[in-house]
Amino acid sequence: MATIDRQATTVALAHALSAAERGLAVIPLSRTKLPALRSPHRADPDPTTPPCHGECGRFGHGVYDASTDPRRIRALFAAAPWSTGYGIACGLDPHHLIGIDLDTKAGTDSSTALRELALRHLFTIPDTVVVVTPSGGRHLWLTGPPDVVVPNSASRLAPGIDIRGAGGYLVGPGSRTEHGVYGTAPGTAHLAPAPCPGELLRLLTPPPRTRHRTPPTTGHQGEGLIQFVLAAHAGQRNTRLFWAACRAYENGIGPDLTPALVEAAVRTGLTAHEARSTIASASRMSFRHPGLPRN
């Protein structure tokens, strides 16, 4: 049975109600950052039954329980008195929140990777809400157009950059987890989530892949990806190679461009084995269905 920290629960509820006043739909979270309420359908005998998103009227449907109604929020927390945090649902009215999760795990330099993306695609991250995680990562809050669905993804843009979109959630500031407390970065608490730059939004909503096969050609696009890898400095080599390989596979030129990518990576200082391993990871990631609803 979960240990109840009543003070942490009270603080989390207060922060959740404050977020709801700003139009952000919330759910209670446990110390593990997972939704605090388990699914009421976990023991259903028929696995072919279509998933319930709350139509049954009970709690326990993860992000689909999210609400801005204070009475419902209080009821959710009352049903999960072990909650020590809250999640903010992305993609919902009125903000259509998009979360840019800059991770620090596995030695990734996600902040540098985001700056490189901004330089390459000519966009600027506006002043917006920034939440600092216990591990030193950062969550940037942006808003999207109501008619654009941004999918969840993990390291698709670059290693260490995860995206929280429709069906996902962000851990709210003031939440306490088993690793520490989430807080708003100084000078950003008073800000409203800023609109997502158009060029970044385009990167976050890739066009659907076509199934028909056409003769592959690397062309100018392939040349640009090779030059992008060749321009890498120490500390950027794997990041740039991974990003370039992802783009190559997404555009159907991955297998044809792989030898040239390996050669370019070797010229920057990676070994051929390291380069092939990174490209193989990019290949697997590019064909994996995006969707990581947790933070």
XYZ file of C-alpha atoms in Angstrom:
295
model
C 0.000 0.000 0.000
C 1.288 3.451 -0.882
C 2.628 5.604 1.938
C 0.509 8.707 2.490
C 2.319 12.040 2.854
C -0.594 14.297 3.706
C 1.417 17.495 3.589
C 2.778 16.695 0.120
C -0.736 15.780 -1.032
C -2.136 19.047 0.291
C 0.590 21.051 -1.453
C 0.086 19.159 -4.719
C -3.667 19.744 -4.606
C -3.162 23.454 -3.983
C -0.805 23.736 -6.960
C -3.167 21.681 -9.117
C -6.114 23.943 -8.299
C -3.977 27.001 -9.069
C -3.022 25.521 -12.461
C -6.677 24.780 -13.179
C -7.505 28.446 -12.592
C -5.149 29.200 -15.487
C -7.060 26.830 -17.759
C -4.698 23.850 -17.372
C -6.394 20.469 -16.952
C -4.762 18.348 -14.236
C -4.651 14.846 -12.743
C -3.064 13.541 -9.510
C 0.310 11.789 -9.797
C 2.174 9.414 -7.537
C 5.805 9.788 -6.478
C 6.787 7.783 -9.564
C 5.277 10.484 -11.843
C 2.618 8.026 -13.001
C -1.128 8.701 -12.707
C -2.046 7.992 -9.088
C -5.280 6.151 -9.866
C -5.133 2.716 -11.424
C -7.388 1.749 -14.300
C -10.751 0.320 -13.247
C -10.506 -1.952 -16.301
C -7.185 -3.627 -15.425
C -8.966 -6.890 -14.589
C -11.295 -6.895 -17.602
C -11.221 -10.417 -19.088
C -11.548 -9.412 -22.747
C -8.382 -7.727 -24.102
C -10.128 -7.019 -27.426
C -12.565 -4.598 -25.784
C -11.993 -1.054 -27.099
C -10.106 1.078 -24.547
C -12.228 3.231 -22.274
C -11.261 6.883 -22.001
C -13.553 7.630 -19.100
C -16.869 6.899 -20.746
C -17.629 4.483 -17.888
C -17.779 7.411 -15.478
C -15.114 6.064 -13.101
C -11.683 7.479 -12.292
C -8.453 5.820 -13.390
C -8.078 6.680 -17.074
C -4.830 8.584 -16.820
C -4.677 11.824 -18.752
C -8.302 11.356 -19.817
C -9.321 12.117 -16.218
C -7.745 15.588 -16.483
C -10.018 18.475 -15.580
C -10.108 22.180 -14.743
C -13.216 21.744 -12.568
C -12.200 22.303 -8.910
C -14.827 19.867 -7.631
C -13.651 17.085 -9.921
C -10.002 17.795 -9.085
C -10.737 17.577 -5.352
C -12.588 14.313 -5.958
C -9.644 12.903 -7.918
C -7.213 13.757 -5.127
C -9.610 12.419 -2.491
C -9.657 9.116 -4.378
C -5.836 9.062 -4.386
C -4.713 10.389 -0.968
C -1.173 9.093 -1.651
C -0.713 11.626 -4.489
C 2.267 13.932 -4.109
C 2.144 15.629 -7.492
C -0.043 16.518 -10.412
C 0.157 16.200 -14.159
C -0.872 18.857 -16.678
C -2.554 17.460 -19.777
C -1.148 18.637 -23.101
C -3.050 19.399 -26.279
C -6.309 20.516 -24.634
C -8.298 23.757 -24.844
C -7.656 26.576 -24.301
C -3.837 26.451 -24.379
C -3.202 23.328 -26.501
C -0.044 22.918 -24.440
C 3.118 21.495 -26.012
C 5.933 20.449 -23.689
C 9.570 20.480 -24.799
C 11.337 18.143 -22.355
C 15.094 18.768 -22.305
C 16.523 15.732 -20.552
C 19.915 15.372 -18.892
C 20.152 11.587 -18.721
C 22.814 9.482 -20.460
C 25.141 12.441 -20.891
C 22.998 14.121 -23.541
C 23.326 17.854 -24.131
C 19.731 18.520 -25.088
C 19.955 22.290 -24.572
C 22.761 22.533 -27.131
C 20.837 20.259 -29.478
C 17.801 22.558 -29.256
C 19.952 25.616 -29.979
C 21.399 23.849 -33.034
C 17.903 23.039 -34.260
C 16.898 26.665 -33.790
C 19.916 27.891 -35.758
C 19.441 25.333 -38.506
C 15.718 25.970 -38.941
C 15.737 29.701 -38.188
C 13.462 29.931 -35.173
C 13.828 31.420 -31.701
C 12.439 29.969 -28.481
C 10.313 32.757 -26.955
C 10.179 33.693 -23.299
C 7.826 31.207 -21.711
C 7.176 29.086 -18.639
C 10.157 26.879 -17.783
C 9.918 24.109 -15.194
C 13.113 22.696 -13.681
C 13.149 18.975 -12.872
C 14.915 17.362 -9.878
C 17.561 15.932 -12.229
C 18.371 19.354 -13.688
C 16.326 18.971 -16.867
C 13.920 21.607 -18.116
C 10.395 21.631 -19.483
C 9.513 24.464 -21.862
C 5.801 25.218 -22.134
C 4.518 26.328 -25.539
C 1.059 26.593 -27.056
C -0.097 25.314 -30.429
C -2.940 26.077 -32.835
C -6.260 24.386 -31.999
C -6.352 22.591 -35.356
C -2.862 21.039 -35.094
C -2.274 17.767 -33.243
C 1.293 17.439 -31.962
C 2.202 13.797 -31.203
C 4.323 12.612 -28.306
C 7.857 11.580 -29.194
C 11.122 10.625 -27.543
C 14.457 11.812 -29.006
C 12.969 12.167 -32.495
C 14.172 15.746 -32.903
C 17.498 15.029 -31.216
C 18.789 12.846 -28.383
C 17.422 14.014 -25.051
C 14.608 16.133 -26.504
C 11.215 14.586 -25.776
C 7.915 16.101 -26.841
C 4.699 16.023 -24.824
C 1.690 16.589 -27.026
C -1.830 15.239 -27.400
C -2.442 12.389 -24.960
C 0.634 13.270 -22.891
C 1.215 15.244 -19.730
C 3.861 17.256 -17.924
C 4.650 17.055 -14.220
C 3.458 20.328 -12.735
C 5.660 22.670 -10.694
C 5.276 22.051 -6.986
C 5.007 18.288 -7.454
C 7.118 16.072 -5.211
C 8.484 12.843 -6.696
C 10.825 10.178 -5.394
C 13.704 12.184 -6.890
C 12.766 15.630 -5.586
C 10.530 18.624 -6.250
C 9.660 20.233 -9.595
C 9.829 24.039 -9.600
C 9.382 26.965 -11.925
C 12.604 28.546 -13.180
C 13.251 32.028 -11.760
C 11.603 34.778 -13.768
C 9.180 32.515 -15.642
C 6.404 31.793 -13.137
C 4.462 34.926 -14.121
C 4.617 34.150 -17.854
C 1.907 32.563 -19.943
C 2.888 29.701 -22.260
C 4.175 31.316 -25.457
C 3.058 30.325 -28.972
C 5.223 27.671 -30.581
C 7.371 29.128 -33.391
C 6.099 28.100 -36.797
C 9.281 26.365 -37.935
C 9.479 24.369 -34.693
C 5.814 23.429 -35.013
C 6.554 22.104 -38.487
C 9.271 19.868 -37.040
C 6.878 18.620 -34.353
C 4.195 17.617 -36.865
C 5.990 15.567 -39.528
C 3.950 14.597 -42.582
C 2.695 11.010 -42.655
C 4.996 8.550 -44.349
C 3.886 7.285 -47.739
C 3.842 3.538 -48.286
C 4.637 3.481 -51.996
C 8.205 2.815 -53.012
C 10.049 5.182 -55.305
C 13.625 4.927 -56.484
C 15.658 6.490 -53.654
C 17.895 9.426 -54.362
C 19.880 11.388 -51.836
C 20.102 14.620 -53.852
C 20.704 17.966 -52.187
C 18.953 16.842 -49.024
C 21.461 14.052 -48.509
C 24.338 16.412 -49.179
C 22.983 18.812 -46.571
C 22.771 16.064 -43.956
C 26.341 14.989 -44.680
C 27.570 18.578 -44.293
C 25.619 18.847 -41.040
C 27.525 15.824 -39.662
C 30.875 17.104 -40.944
C 30.378 20.401 -39.110
C 30.194 18.652 -35.713
C 32.628 19.607 -32.975
C 33.667 17.457 -30.015
C 30.620 16.742 -27.879
C 28.249 17.144 -30.848
C 29.301 14.255 -33.067
C 26.852 11.579 -31.918
C 24.037 14.113 -31.523
C 24.447 15.466 -35.056
C 24.888 12.018 -36.588
C 21.774 10.691 -34.839
C 19.700 13.668 -35.946
C 20.900 13.447 -39.548
C 20.285 9.694 -39.695
C 16.742 10.132 -38.319
C 15.957 12.692 -40.992
C 17.453 10.437 -43.676
C 15.346 7.434 -42.652
C 12.182 9.525 -42.297
C 12.655 10.733 -45.864
C 13.371 7.327 -47.348
C 17.080 7.780 -48.060
C 18.502 6.189 -44.907
C 19.943 2.972 -46.400
C 21.432 4.816 -49.385
C 22.949 7.568 -47.266
C 24.328 5.320 -44.508
C 27.803 4.731 -46.064
C 28.303 8.463 -46.584
C 27.055 9.216 -43.055
C 29.510 6.697 -41.601
C 32.358 8.183 -43.623
C 31.456 11.716 -42.513
C 31.214 10.631 -38.856
C 34.617 8.947 -39.021
C 36.092 12.165 -40.390
C 34.764 14.018 -37.322
C 36.466 11.559 -34.939
C 33.973 8.754 -34.327
C 34.915 5.173 -35.058
C 33.083 3.334 -37.807
C 31.569 1.017 -35.193
C 30.251 3.966 -33.159
C 28.844 5.585 -36.268
C 27.027 2.442 -37.423
C 25.586 1.900 -33.925
C 24.252 5.458 -33.811
C 22.718 5.149 -37.279
C 21.128 1.824 -36.339
C 19.551 3.485 -33.289
C 18.222 6.264 -35.505
C 16.744 3.695 -37.875
C 14.893 1.948 -35.052
C 13.666 5.241 -33.610
C 12.427 6.548 -36.959
C 10.137 3.562 -37.461
C 8.883 3.382 -33.882
C 5.368 4.674 -33.266
C 5.696 7.878 -31.172
C 3.723 7.963 -27.982
C 5.139 8.372 -24.494
C 2.400 9.933 -22.477
C 4.374 10.196 -19.241
C 7.003 12.733 -18.349
